[in-house]
PDB file of C-alpha atoms in Angstrom:
ATOM      1  CA  UNK A   1      -0.035  -0.279   0.051  1.00 50.00           C
ATOM      2  CA  UNK A   2       2.821   1.827   1.127  1.00 47.00           C
ATOM      3  CA  UNK A   3       4.584   1.526  -2.195  1.00 50.00           C
ATOM      4  CA  UNK A   4       1.651   2.288  -4.200  1.00 44.00           C
ATOM      5  CA  UNK A   5       1.281   5.657  -2.442  1.00 48.00           C
ATOM      6  CA  UNK A   6       4.833   6.408  -3.692  1.00 49.00           C
ATOM      7  CA  UNK A   7       4.224   5.359  -7.054  1.00 50.00           C
ATOM      8  CA  UNK A   8       1.027   7.451  -7.507  1.00 46.00           C
ATOM      9  CA  UNK A   9       2.904  10.209  -5.970  1.00 45.00           C
ATOM     10  CA  UNK A  10       5.946   9.775  -8.184  1.00 49.00           C
ATOM     11  CA  UNK A  11       3.592  10.203 -10.876  1.00 48.00           C
ATOM     12  CA  UNK A  12       2.236  13.091  -9.539  1.00 47.00           C
ATOM     13  CA  UNK A  13       5.047  14.957  -9.028  1.00 46.00           C
ATOM     14  CA  UNK A  14       6.434  13.707 -12.571  1.00 47.00           C
ATOM     15  CA  UNK A  15       3.358  15.275 -13.914  1.00 48.00           C
ATOM     16  CA  UNK A  16       3.769  18.320 -12.090  1.00 46.00           C
ATOM     17  CA  UNK A  17       7.137  19.289 -13.328  1.00 45.00           C
ATOM     18  CA  UNK A  18       6.850  18.329 -16.966  1.00 46.00           C
ATOM     19  CA  UNK A  19       3.816  20.720 -16.810  1.00 44.00           C
ATOM     20  CA  UNK A  20       6.067  23.513 -14.969  1.00 42.00           C
ATOM     21  CA  UNK A  21       8.862  22.517 -17.613  1.00 42.00           C
ATOM     22  CA  UNK A  22       6.403  22.953 -20.530  1.00 42.00           C
ATOM     23  CA  UNK A  23       5.553  26.270 -19.310  1.00 45.00           C
ATOM     24  CA  UNK A  24       9.069  26.927 -18.613  1.00 49.00           C
ATOM     25  CA  UNK A  25      10.240  26.550 -21.857  1.00 67.00           C
ATOM     26  CA  UNK A  26       7.355  28.196 -23.546  1.00 81.00           C
ATOM     27  CA  UNK A  27       7.874  31.107 -25.662  1.00 94.00           C
ATOM     28  CA  UNK A  28       6.335  34.420 -26.551  1.00 97.00           C
ATOM     29  CA  UNK A  29       7.046  36.454 -29.562  1.00 98.00           C
ATOM     30  CA  UNK A  30       6.753  40.042 -29.254  1.00 98.00           C
ATOM     31  CA  UNK A  31       5.037  41.028 -33.103  1.00 98.00           C
ATOM     32  CA  UNK A  32       5.111  44.985 -34.020  1.00 98.00           C
ATOM     33  CA  UNK A  33       3.108  46.984 -36.564  1.00 97.00           C
ATOM     34  CA  UNK A  34       3.003  51.188 -36.883  1.00 93.00           C
ATOM     35  CA  UNK A  35      -0.641  50.296 -38.210  1.00 92.00           C
ATOM     36  CA  UNK A  36      -4.068  49.755 -35.994  1.00 91.00           C
ATOM     37  CA  UNK A  37      -5.714  46.739 -34.728  1.00 95.00           C
ATOM     38  CA  UNK A  38      -7.933  45.052 -37.206  1.00 94.00           C
ATOM     39  CA  UNK A  39      -5.541  46.417 -39.929  1.00 93.00           C
ATOM     40  CA  UNK A  40      -4.899  43.605 -42.796  1.00 95.00           C
ATOM     41  CA  UNK A  41      -1.354  43.705 -42.226  1.00 96.00           C
ATOM     42  CA  UNK A  42      -1.632  43.349 -38.288  1.00 97.00           C
ATOM     43  CA  UNK A  43      -4.215  40.779 -38.917  1.00 98.00           C
ATOM     44  CA  UNK A  44      -2.137  38.539 -41.009  1.00 98.00           C
ATOM     45  CA  UNK A  45       0.591  38.143 -38.319  1.00 98.00           C
ATOM     46  CA  UNK A  46      -1.802  37.813 -36.018  1.00 98.00           C
ATOM     47  CA  UNK A  47      -3.620  35.078 -37.667  1.00 98.00           C
ATOM     48  CA  UNK A  48       0.491  33.585 -38.413  1.00 98.00           C
ATOM     49  CA  UNK A  49       0.423  33.682 -34.611  1.00 98.00           C
ATOM     50  CA  UNK A  50      -2.377  31.623 -34.073  1.00 98.00           C
ATOM     51  CA  UNK A  51      -1.739  28.960 -36.324  1.00 98.00           C
ATOM     52  CA  UNK A  52       2.220  28.823 -34.851  1.00 98.00           C
ATOM     53  CA  UNK A  53       0.992  28.796 -31.335  1.00 98.00           C
ATOM     54  CA  UNK A  54      -1.530  25.751 -32.291  1.00 98.00           C
ATOM     55  CA  UNK A  55       1.257  24.242 -34.549  1.00 98.00           C
ATOM     56  CA  UNK A  56       3.730  24.133 -31.252  1.00 98.00           C
ATOM     57  CA  UNK A  57       0.960  23.177 -28.773  1.00 97.00           C
ATOM     58  CA  UNK A  58       1.298  26.015 -27.324  1.00 97.00           C
ATOM     59  CA  UNK A  59       5.227  26.366 -26.911  1.00 97.00           C
ATOM     60  CA  UNK A  60       5.303  29.214 -29.090  1.00 98.00           C
ATOM     61  CA  UNK A  61       2.977  31.960 -28.830  1.00 97.00           C
ATOM     62  CA  UNK A  62       2.612  35.727 -30.957  1.00 98.00           C
ATOM     63  CA  UNK A  63       1.911  39.124 -28.787  1.00 98.00           C
ATOM     64  CA  UNK A  64       0.861  41.747 -31.690  1.00 98.00           C
ATOM     65  CA  UNK A  65       2.230  45.523 -30.809  1.00 98.00           C
ATOM     66  CA  UNK A  66       0.071  47.274 -33.202  1.00 97.00           C
ATOM     67  CA  UNK A  67      -0.415  51.171 -33.991  1.00 94.00           C
ATOM     68  CA  UNK A  68       3.100  52.437 -33.171  1.00 94.00           C
ATOM     69  CA  UNK A  69       3.048  51.178 -29.347  1.00 96.00           C
ATOM     70  CA  UNK A  70       6.789  50.517 -29.680  1.00 96.00           C
ATOM     71  CA  UNK A  71       7.924  53.219 -31.716  1.00 95.00           C
ATOM     72  CA  UNK A  72       7.717  54.672 -35.568  1.00 92.00           C
ATOM     73  CA  UNK A  73       9.101  52.478 -38.329  1.00 93.00           C
ATOM     74  CA  UNK A  74      12.365  53.338 -38.220  1.00 93.00           C
ATOM     75  CA  UNK A  75      12.634  52.787 -33.842  1.00 96.00           C
ATOM     76  CA  UNK A  76      10.671  49.539 -34.844  1.00 97.00           C
ATOM     77  CA  UNK A  77      13.661  48.120 -37.649  1.00 97.00           C
ATOM     78  CA  UNK A  78      16.292  49.544 -34.943  1.00 97.00           C
ATOM     79  CA  UNK A  79      14.548  47.207 -32.058  1.00 98.00           C
ATOM     80  CA  UNK A  80      14.493  44.043 -34.407  1.00 98.00           C
ATOM     81  CA  UNK A  81      17.979  44.274 -35.266  1.00 98.00           C
ATOM     82  CA  UNK A  82      19.411  44.653 -31.433  1.00 97.00           C
ATOM     83  CA  UNK A  83      16.721  41.068 -30.813  1.00 97.00           C
ATOM     84  CA  UNK A  84      14.328  43.919 -28.956  1.00 98.00           C
ATOM     85  CA  UNK A  85      11.420  42.942 -31.147  1.00 98.00           C
ATOM     86  CA  UNK A  86      11.076  39.665 -32.944  1.00 98.00           C
ATOM     87  CA  UNK A  87       8.475  39.875 -35.810  1.00 98.00           C
ATOM     88  CA  UNK A  88       8.106  43.536 -37.758  1.00 98.00           C
ATOM     89  CA  UNK A  89       5.912  44.349 -40.658  1.00 98.00           C
ATOM     90  CA  UNK A  90       7.640  47.615 -42.032  1.00 96.00           C
ATOM     91  CA  UNK A  91       7.497  49.656 -45.015  1.00 92.00           C
ATOM     92  CA  UNK A  92       9.962  49.528 -47.565  1.00 92.00           C
ATOM     93  CA  UNK A  93      10.912  53.028 -47.423  1.00 87.00           C
ATOM     94  CA  UNK A  94      12.649  53.170 -44.081  1.00 89.00           C
ATOM     95  CA  UNK A  95      14.475  49.468 -44.722  1.00 93.00           C
ATOM     96  CA  UNK A  96      16.130  51.110 -47.776  1.00 89.00           C
ATOM     97  CA  UNK A  97      18.957  52.584 -45.715  1.00 89.00           C
ATOM     98  CA  UNK A  98      19.386  49.991 -43.843  1.00 92.00           C
ATOM     99  CA  UNK A  99      19.394  47.433 -46.950  1.00 92.00           C
ATOM    100  CA  UNK A 100      20.408  48.832 -50.424  1.00 90.00           C
ATOM    101  CA  UNK A 101      19.097  46.221 -52.193  1.00 89.00           C
ATOM    102  CA  UNK A 102      15.354  46.748 -51.679  1.00 93.00           C
ATOM    103  CA  UNK A 103      15.271  50.177 -53.032  1.00 92.00           C
ATOM    104  CA  UNK A 104      14.967  48.386 -56.528  1.00 94.00           C
ATOM    105  CA  UNK A 105      11.224  48.396 -55.267  1.00 95.00           C
ATOM    106  CA  UNK A 106      11.145  51.928 -54.377  1.00 94.00           C
ATOM    107  CA  UNK A 107      11.755  53.134 -57.351  1.00 95.00           C
ATOM    108  CA  UNK A 108       8.717  55.301 -59.139  1.00 97.00           C
ATOM    109  CA  UNK A 109       6.700  53.169 -61.420  1.00 96.00           C
ATOM    110  CA  UNK A 110       9.060  50.463 -61.851  1.00 96.00           C
ATOM    111  CA  UNK A 111       5.543  48.012 -61.319  1.00 97.00           C
ATOM    112  CA  UNK A 112       2.879  48.844 -64.046  1.00 94.00           C
ATOM    113  CA  UNK A 113       0.398  48.347 -62.238  1.00 94.00           C
ATOM    114  CA  UNK A 114      -0.369  46.075 -58.843  1.00 95.00           C
ATOM    115  CA  UNK A 115      -1.085  43.062 -59.961  1.00 96.00           C
ATOM    116  CA  UNK A 116       2.803  43.203 -61.968  1.00 97.00           C
ATOM    117  CA  UNK A 117       4.038  44.034 -58.468  1.00 97.00           C
ATOM    118  CA  UNK A 118       2.254  41.027 -56.620  1.00 97.00           C
ATOM    119  CA  UNK A 119       3.395  38.905 -59.554  1.00 97.00           C
ATOM    120  CA  UNK A 120       7.453  39.999 -58.891  1.00 97.00           C
ATOM    121  CA  UNK A 121       7.137  39.581 -55.108  1.00 97.00           C
ATOM    122  CA  UNK A 122       5.500  35.704 -55.693  1.00 96.00           C
ATOM    123  CA  UNK A 123       8.059  34.744 -57.742  1.00 96.00           C
ATOM    124  CA  UNK A 124      12.135  34.026 -57.785  1.00 97.00           C
ATOM    125  CA  UNK A 125      13.136  37.838 -57.986  1.00 97.00           C
ATOM    126  CA  UNK A 126      11.132  38.430 -54.726  1.00 97.00           C
ATOM    127  CA  UNK A 127      12.273  35.618 -52.968  1.00 97.00           C
ATOM    128  CA  UNK A 128      16.055  36.718 -54.225  1.00 96.00           C
ATOM    129  CA  UNK A 129      15.383  40.215 -52.515  1.00 96.00           C
ATOM    130  CA  UNK A 130      14.269  38.724 -49.283  1.00 97.00           C
ATOM    131  CA  UNK A 131      17.798  36.026 -49.181  1.00 96.00           C
ATOM    132  CA  UNK A 132      19.210  40.117 -49.745  1.00 95.00           C
ATOM    133  CA  UNK A 133      17.926  40.922 -46.357  1.00 96.00           C
ATOM    134  CA  UNK A 134      18.765  37.216 -45.106  1.00 97.00           C
ATOM    135  CA  UNK A 135      22.355  37.255 -46.008  1.00 96.00           C
ATOM    136  CA  UNK A 136      23.025  40.536 -45.268  1.00 95.00           C
ATOM    137  CA  UNK A 137      25.283  41.883 -42.286  1.00 96.00           C
ATOM    138  CA  UNK A 138      21.894  44.039 -40.721  1.00 96.00           C
ATOM    139  CA  UNK A 139      20.435  40.989 -38.269  1.00 98.00           C
ATOM    140  CA  UNK A 140      17.510  40.420 -39.885  1.00 98.00           C
ATOM    141  CA  UNK A 141      15.556  37.398 -41.875  1.00 98.00           C
ATOM    142  CA  UNK A 142      13.509  37.973 -44.768  1.00 98.00           C
ATOM    143  CA  UNK A 143      10.495  35.793 -44.245  1.00 98.00           C
ATOM    144  CA  UNK A 144       7.129  37.256 -46.737  1.00 98.00           C
ATOM    145  CA  UNK A 145       6.195  40.231 -48.796  1.00 98.00           C
ATOM    146  CA  UNK A 146       2.954  42.482 -48.048  1.00 96.00           C
ATOM    147  CA  UNK A 147       1.042  44.246 -50.295  1.00 95.00           C
ATOM    148  CA  UNK A 148       1.781  47.641 -49.756  1.00 92.00           C
ATOM    149  CA  UNK A 149      -0.802  49.141 -51.869  1.00 94.00           C
ATOM    150  CA  UNK A 150      -0.543  52.122 -54.874  1.00 97.00           C
ATOM    151  CA  UNK A 151       0.567  54.749 -53.534  1.00 97.00           C
ATOM    152  CA  UNK A 152      -0.952  58.399 -54.584  1.00 98.00           C
ATOM    153  CA  UNK A 153      -0.924  61.884 -53.501  1.00 98.00           C
ATOM    154  CA  UNK A 154      -3.232  63.616 -50.973  1.00 98.00           C
ATOM    155  CA  UNK A 155      -3.476  67.438 -50.416  1.00 97.00           C
ATOM    156  CA  UNK A 156      -5.637  69.845 -49.962  1.00 95.00           C
ATOM    157  CA  UNK A 157      -5.988  70.941 -53.523  1.00 96.00           C
ATOM    158  CA  UNK A 158      -6.314  69.207 -56.923  1.00 98.00           C
ATOM    159  CA  UNK A 159      -2.481  67.870 -58.342  1.00 98.00           C
ATOM    160  CA  UNK A 160      -3.345  66.680 -62.145  1.00 98.00           C
ATOM    161  CA  UNK A 161       0.489  67.387 -63.733  1.00 98.00           C
ATOM    162  CA  UNK A 162       3.506  68.161 -61.927  1.00 98.00           C
ATOM    163  CA  UNK A 163       3.200  71.906 -62.655  1.00 98.00           C
ATOM    164  CA  UNK A 164       0.398  71.710 -59.759  1.00 98.00           C
ATOM    165  CA  UNK A 165       2.930  70.294 -56.970  1.00 98.00           C
ATOM    166  CA  UNK A 166       4.625  73.746 -57.522  1.00 96.00           C
ATOM    167  CA  UNK A 167       5.043  75.097 -53.855  1.00 95.00           C
ATOM    168  CA  UNK A 168       3.379  72.171 -51.676  1.00 97.00           C
ATOM    169  CA  UNK A 169       5.499  70.636 -49.129  1.00 98.00           C
ATOM    170  CA  UNK A 170       5.037  66.942 -49.444  1.00 98.00           C
ATOM    171  CA  UNK A 171       5.551  64.311 -46.571  1.00 98.00           C
ATOM    172  CA  UNK A 172       7.551  61.751 -47.740  1.00 96.00           C
ATOM    173  CA  UNK A 173       9.062  58.052 -45.975  1.00 89.00           C
ATOM    174  CA  UNK A 174      12.431  58.428 -44.154  1.00 84.00           C
ATOM    175  CA  UNK A 175      14.951  57.481 -47.373  1.00 88.00           C
ATOM    176  CA  UNK A 176      16.441  59.954 -49.712  1.00 92.00           C
ATOM    177  CA  UNK A 177      14.709  58.830 -52.778  1.00 93.00           C
ATOM    178  CA  UNK A 178      11.352  59.040 -51.759  1.00 94.00           C
ATOM    179  CA  UNK A 179      12.523  63.006 -51.231  1.00 96.00           C
ATOM    180  CA  UNK A 180      13.981  62.811 -54.580  1.00 97.00           C
ATOM    181  CA  UNK A 181      10.836  61.427 -56.337  1.00 98.00           C
ATOM    182  CA  UNK A 182       8.997  64.237 -54.746  1.00 98.00           C
ATOM    183  CA  UNK A 183      11.506  66.916 -55.408  1.00 98.00           C
ATOM    184  CA  UNK A 184      11.385  65.537 -59.455  1.00 98.00           C
ATOM    185  CA  UNK A 185       7.373  65.032 -59.642  1.00 98.00           C
ATOM    186  CA  UNK A 186       7.142  69.280 -58.843  1.00 98.00           C
ATOM    187  CA  UNK A 187       6.840  69.355 -54.820  1.00 98.00           C
ATOM    188  CA  UNK A 188       9.146  69.336 -52.054  1.00 98.00           C
ATOM    189  CA  UNK A 189       9.482  66.106 -50.159  1.00 98.00           C
ATOM    190  CA  UNK A 190       9.947  66.540 -46.816  1.00 97.00           C
ATOM    191  CA  UNK A 191      10.813  63.653 -44.789  1.00 95.00           C
ATOM    192  CA  UNK A 192       9.168  62.580 -41.736  1.00 92.00           C
ATOM    193  CA  UNK A 193       7.268  59.846 -39.484  1.00 87.00           C
ATOM    194  CA  UNK A 194       4.168  58.862 -39.519  1.00 87.00           C
ATOM    195  CA  UNK A 195       3.507  60.177 -36.138  1.00 87.00           C
ATOM    196  CA  UNK A 196       4.252  63.784 -36.533  1.00 93.00           C
ATOM    197  CA  UNK A 197       2.352  63.863 -39.695  1.00 96.00           C
ATOM    198  CA  UNK A 198      -1.228  64.443 -38.549  1.00 96.00           C
ATOM    199  CA  UNK A 199      -1.042  67.371 -36.700  1.00 97.00           C
ATOM    200  CA  UNK A 200       1.696  68.592 -39.473  1.00 97.00           C
ATOM    201  CA  UNK A 201      -1.013  68.813 -41.978  1.00 97.00           C
ATOM    202  CA  UNK A 202      -3.564  70.693 -39.997  1.00 96.00           C
ATOM    203  CA  UNK A 203      -0.592  73.188 -38.954  1.00 96.00           C
ATOM    204  CA  UNK A 204       0.470  73.604 -42.048  1.00 96.00           C
ATOM    205  CA  UNK A 205       4.359  72.605 -41.563  1.00 97.00           C
ATOM    206  CA  UNK A 206       3.355  69.762 -44.621  1.00 98.00           C
ATOM    207  CA  UNK A 207       0.550  70.066 -47.489  1.00 97.00           C
ATOM    208  CA  UNK A 208      -0.159  67.042 -47.770  1.00 98.00           C
ATOM    209  CA  UNK A 209       0.690  63.543 -47.962  1.00 98.00           C
ATOM    210  CA  UNK A 210       1.235  60.431 -50.142  1.00 98.00           C
ATOM    211  CA  UNK A 211      -0.115  57.325 -49.569  1.00 96.00           C
ATOM    212  CA  UNK A 212      -2.636  54.085 -50.170  1.00 95.00           C
ATOM    213  CA  UNK A 213      -6.289  53.896 -49.280  1.00 97.00           C
ATOM    214  CA  UNK A 214      -6.374  52.477 -46.669  1.00 93.00           C
ATOM    215  CA  UNK A 215      -3.869  54.416 -44.657  1.00 92.00           C
ATOM    216  CA  UNK A 216      -5.330  57.823 -45.822  1.00 97.00           C
ATOM    217  CA  UNK A 217      -8.600  56.787 -44.605  1.00 96.00           C
ATOM    218  CA  UNK A 218      -7.470  54.938 -41.024  1.00 91.00           C
ATOM    219  CA  UNK A 219      -5.187  57.848 -39.974  1.00 93.00           C
ATOM    220  CA  UNK A 220      -8.005  60.136 -40.679  1.00 96.00           C
ATOM    221  CA  UNK A 221      -5.694  62.240 -43.244  1.00 98.00           C
ATOM    222  CA  UNK A 222      -8.870  63.025 -45.425  1.00 97.00           C
ATOM    223  CA  UNK A 223     -10.024  64.779 -42.827  1.00 97.00           C
ATOM    224  CA  UNK A 224      -7.542  67.277 -43.179  1.00 97.00           C
ATOM    225  CA  UNK A 225      -6.155  66.757 -47.018  1.00 97.00           C
ATOM    226  CA  UNK A 226      -9.872  66.047 -48.825  1.00 97.00           C
ATOM    227  CA  UNK A 227      -7.691  65.562 -52.364  1.00 98.00           C
ATOM    228  CA  UNK A 228      -6.737  61.952 -53.478  1.00 98.00           C
ATOM    229  CA  UNK A 229      -4.671  62.239 -56.839  1.00 98.00           C
ATOM    230  CA  UNK A 230      -4.260  58.995 -58.480  1.00 98.00           C
ATOM    231  CA  UNK A 231      -0.612  60.008 -59.352  1.00 98.00           C
ATOM    232  CA  UNK A 232      -0.090  55.844 -58.449  1.00 97.00           C
ATOM    233  CA  UNK A 233       3.724  56.823 -58.722  1.00 97.00           C
ATOM    234  CA  UNK A 234       4.907  54.528 -56.088  1.00 97.00           C
ATOM    235  CA  UNK A 235       3.876  50.733 -55.696  1.00 97.00           C
ATOM    236  CA  UNK A 236       6.087  49.602 -52.948  1.00 93.00           C
ATOM    237  CA  UNK A 237       5.621  45.934 -51.142  1.00 95.00           C
ATOM    238  CA  UNK A 238       5.938  45.786 -47.423  1.00 96.00           C
ATOM    239  CA  UNK A 239       8.057  43.687 -45.883  1.00 98.00           C
ATOM    240  CA  UNK A 240       7.959  40.754 -43.053  1.00 98.00           C
ATOM    241  CA  UNK A 241      11.298  40.550 -40.889  1.00 98.00           C
ATOM    242  CA  UNK A 242      12.307  38.382 -38.058  1.00 98.00           C
ATOM    243  CA  UNK A 243      15.191  39.271 -35.279  1.00 98.00           C
ATOM    244  CA  UNK A 244      18.082  37.428 -36.734  1.00 98.00           C
ATOM    245  CA  UNK A 245      19.624  37.266 -33.689  1.00 95.00           C
ATOM    246  CA  UNK A 246      15.968  35.233 -32.406  1.00 96.00           C
ATOM    247  CA  UNK A 247      15.637  33.527 -35.789  1.00 98.00           C
ATOM    248  CA  UNK A 248      18.788  31.892 -34.806  1.00 97.00           C
ATOM    249  CA  UNK A 249      17.689  30.627 -31.681  1.00 97.00           C
ATOM    250  CA  UNK A 250      14.729  28.819 -32.972  1.00 97.00           C
ATOM    251  CA  UNK A 251      15.266  25.212 -33.768  1.00 97.00           C
ATOM    252  CA  UNK A 252      15.898  23.903 -37.893  1.00 98.00           C
ATOM    253  CA  UNK A 253      12.183  22.898 -37.362  1.00 98.00           C
ATOM    254  CA  UNK A 254      10.946  25.809 -35.721  1.00 98.00           C
ATOM    255  CA  UNK A 255      12.188  28.425 -38.147  1.00 98.00           C
ATOM    256  CA  UNK A 256      10.668  26.225 -40.985  1.00 98.00           C
ATOM    257  CA  UNK A 257       7.811  26.296 -39.260  1.00 98.00           C
ATOM    258  CA  UNK A 258       7.869  30.199 -39.317  1.00 98.00           C
ATOM    259  CA  UNK A 259       8.962  30.577 -42.782  1.00 98.00           C
ATOM    260  CA  UNK A 260       5.841  28.673 -44.164  1.00 98.00           C
ATOM    261  CA  UNK A 261       3.425  30.429 -41.842  1.00 98.00           C
ATOM    262  CA  UNK A 262       4.992  33.648 -42.879  1.00 98.00           C
ATOM    263  CA  UNK A 263       4.264  32.519 -46.963  1.00 97.00           C
ATOM    264  CA  UNK A 264       0.634  31.905 -45.902  1.00 98.00           C
ATOM    265  CA  UNK A 265       0.300  35.359 -43.804  1.00 98.00           C
ATOM    266  CA  UNK A 266       1.384  36.894 -46.948  1.00 97.00           C
ATOM    267  CA  UNK A 267      -1.125  35.503 -49.346  1.00 96.00           C
ATOM    268  CA  UNK A 268      -4.072  36.065 -46.568  1.00 97.00           C
ATOM    269  CA  UNK A 269      -3.079  39.588 -46.068  1.00 97.00           C
ATOM    270  CA  UNK A 270      -3.379  39.911 -50.030  1.00 96.00           C
ATOM    271  CA  UNK A 271      -7.130  39.062 -49.470  1.00 96.00           C
ATOM    272  CA  UNK A 272      -7.493  41.135 -46.431  1.00 96.00           C
ATOM    273  CA  UNK A 273      -5.979  44.174 -48.280  1.00 96.00           C
ATOM    274  CA  UNK A 274      -8.538  43.844 -51.101  1.00 97.00           C
ATOM    275  CA  UNK A 275     -11.377  44.375 -49.068  1.00 97.00           C
ATOM    276  CA  UNK A 276     -10.101  46.805 -46.957  1.00 96.00           C
ATOM    277  CA  UNK A 277      -9.305  48.887 -49.959  1.00 97.00           C
ATOM    278  CA  UNK A 278     -12.928  48.511 -51.226  1.00 97.00           C
ATOM    279  CA  UNK A 279     -13.633  49.443 -48.071  1.00 97.00           C
ATOM    280  CA  UNK A 280     -11.749  52.711 -47.763  1.00 97.00           C
ATOM    281  CA  UNK A 281     -12.773  53.721 -50.953  1.00 98.00           C
ATOM    282  CA  UNK A 282     -16.613  54.024 -50.225  1.00 98.00           C
ATOM    283  CA  UNK A 283     -15.373  55.489 -46.538  1.00 98.00           C
ATOM    284  CA  UNK A 284     -13.815  58.089 -48.625  1.00 98.00           C
ATOM    285  CA  UNK A 285     -16.549  59.283 -51.046  1.00 97.00           C
ATOM    286  CA  UNK A 286     -18.818  59.525 -47.919  1.00 98.00           C
ATOM    287  CA  UNK A 287     -16.603  61.552 -46.520  1.00 98.00           C
ATOM    288  CA  UNK A 288     -16.651  63.981 -49.307  1.00 97.00           C
ATOM    289  CA  UNK A 289     -13.376  63.676 -50.857  1.00 98.00           C
ATOM    290  CA  UNK A 290     -12.986  64.129 -54.323  1.00 98.00           C
ATOM    291  CA  UNK A 291     -11.148  61.319 -56.112  1.00 98.00           C
ATOM    292  CA  UNK A 292      -8.949  62.846 -58.699  1.00 98.00           C
ATOM    293  CA  UNK A 293      -8.615  59.961 -61.550  1.00 98.00           C
ATOM    294  CA  UNK A 294      -7.852  62.416 -64.747  1.00 98.00           C
ATOM    295  CA  UNK A 295      -3.800  62.752 -63.829  1.00 98.00           C
ATOM    296  CA  UNK A 296      -1.222  63.096 -65.985  1.00 98.00           C
ATOM    297  CA  UNK A 297       0.516  59.647 -64.954  1.00 95.00           C
ATOM    298  CA  UNK A 298       2.834  59.852 -68.344  1.00 97.00           C
ATOM    299  CA  UNK A 299       4.350  63.474 -67.224  1.00 98.00           C
ATOM    300  CA  UNK A 300       4.960  62.316 -64.077  1.00 98.00           C
ATOM    301  CA  UNK A 301       6.875  59.339 -65.361  1.00 97.00           C
ATOM    302  CA  UNK A 302       8.418  61.119 -67.463  1.00 98.00           C
ATOM    303  CA  UNK A 303       9.819  64.010 -64.576  1.00 98.00           C
ATOM    304  CA  UNK A 304      10.496  60.966 -62.394  1.00 98.00           C
ATOM    305  CA  UNK A 305      13.038  59.485 -65.013  1.00 97.00           C
ATOM    306  CA  UNK A 306      16.337  61.136 -63.365  1.00 97.00           C
ATOM    307  CA  UNK A 307      15.552  59.392 -60.489  1.00 96.00           C
ATOM    308  CA  UNK A 308      15.511  56.263 -61.863  1.00 95.00           C
ATOM    309  CA  UNK A 309      18.636  57.000 -63.551  1.00 94.00           C
ATOM    310  CA  UNK A 310      20.188  57.773 -60.289  1.00 94.00           C
ATOM    311  CA  UNK A 311      19.096  55.123 -57.609  1.00 93.00           C
ATOM    312  CA  UNK A 312      18.787  52.426 -60.790  1.00 93.00           C
ATOM    313  CA  UNK A 313      21.916  51.812 -62.243  1.00 92.00           C
ATOM    314  CA  UNK A 314      22.977  49.346 -59.929  1.00 90.00           C
ATOM    315  CA  UNK A 315      20.071  47.369 -60.648  1.00 92.00           C
ATOM    316  CA  UNK A 316      19.926  47.802 -64.331  1.00 92.00           C
ATOM    317  CA  UNK A 317      19.721  44.270 -65.039  1.00 93.00           C
ATOM    318  CA  UNK A 318      17.018  43.889 -62.066  1.00 94.00           C
ATOM    319  CA  UNK A 319      15.062  46.352 -63.238  1.00 94.00           C
ATOM    320  CA  UNK A 320      14.813  44.644 -66.476  1.00 94.00           C
ATOM    321  CA  UNK A 321      14.497  41.127 -65.041  1.00 97.00           C
ATOM    322  CA  UNK A 322      11.516  43.221 -62.920  1.00 97.00           C
ATOM    323  CA  UNK A 323       9.879  44.777 -65.933  1.00 94.00           C
ATOM    324  CA  UNK A 324       9.966  41.296 -68.278  1.00 97.00           C
ATOM    325  CA  UNK A 325       7.614  39.633 -65.477  1.00 98.00           C
ATOM    326  CA  UNK A 326       4.187  39.297 -66.689  1.00 92.00           C
TER     327      UNK A 326
END
């Protein structure tokens, strides 16, 4: 009887120790995004986390910090490089100064349209650029691409041709390439973080900005800049990266799982994105936004040729390959 009790106690103790050990090794990944809760990129990464937790029986979990909770994109890239953030969805604008190779996607009018951009990031060229991020010395692992939409210029008056931008200060992402792009388009490019933009438009520090429809709506920029001008000067994918220091601590199996789920998130975000764009357009029209469709895009394309010449020289072969993608 005593022996039986000892055995039972031993089993209970072993079970308890195993449970404590399992809890002790459970890992929580910190993910971040500047966009708010419910935004396509945020939802896609949250769903990736749910799949990761299910696939590892709770051993790996993910906690999302949206809405600039951990800073602007430049700051969060630095935190991810240092290992303070595990997974980051970021625009390629602030990534350009960190990994110059991504600037091939940042140039004006490098993609014909959104479908062309998606075909490129889904194929060998997209994989190649992700590998360049991973193989670089910046302590990041490129996981997947996300759709950042077509960027159009918005301001307090209609813009149809380069001359209409004369004297207007337009916020651009923190990358010299983008400032040069706006200057070539006829405006005055101002490098500025997203957190400062709304108040800067309110107070006249800048006259406008440029972005996709969902960001224009979710950041309430439509309340201060009522003209959304279809310049379509930039069609930029966004990237999902992992801190290399943290990624290297994962087992080979867990690394493969993260890569697989990231690829699924890439395709899932696209569907969410298309829905979000349609919803944002409806809200823009309901709010009385003037959507300027008759923009002279050939004029803007011609005006920005010096930017492609300056920044694209190093990527001439790659640009030809991009343009050859159907």
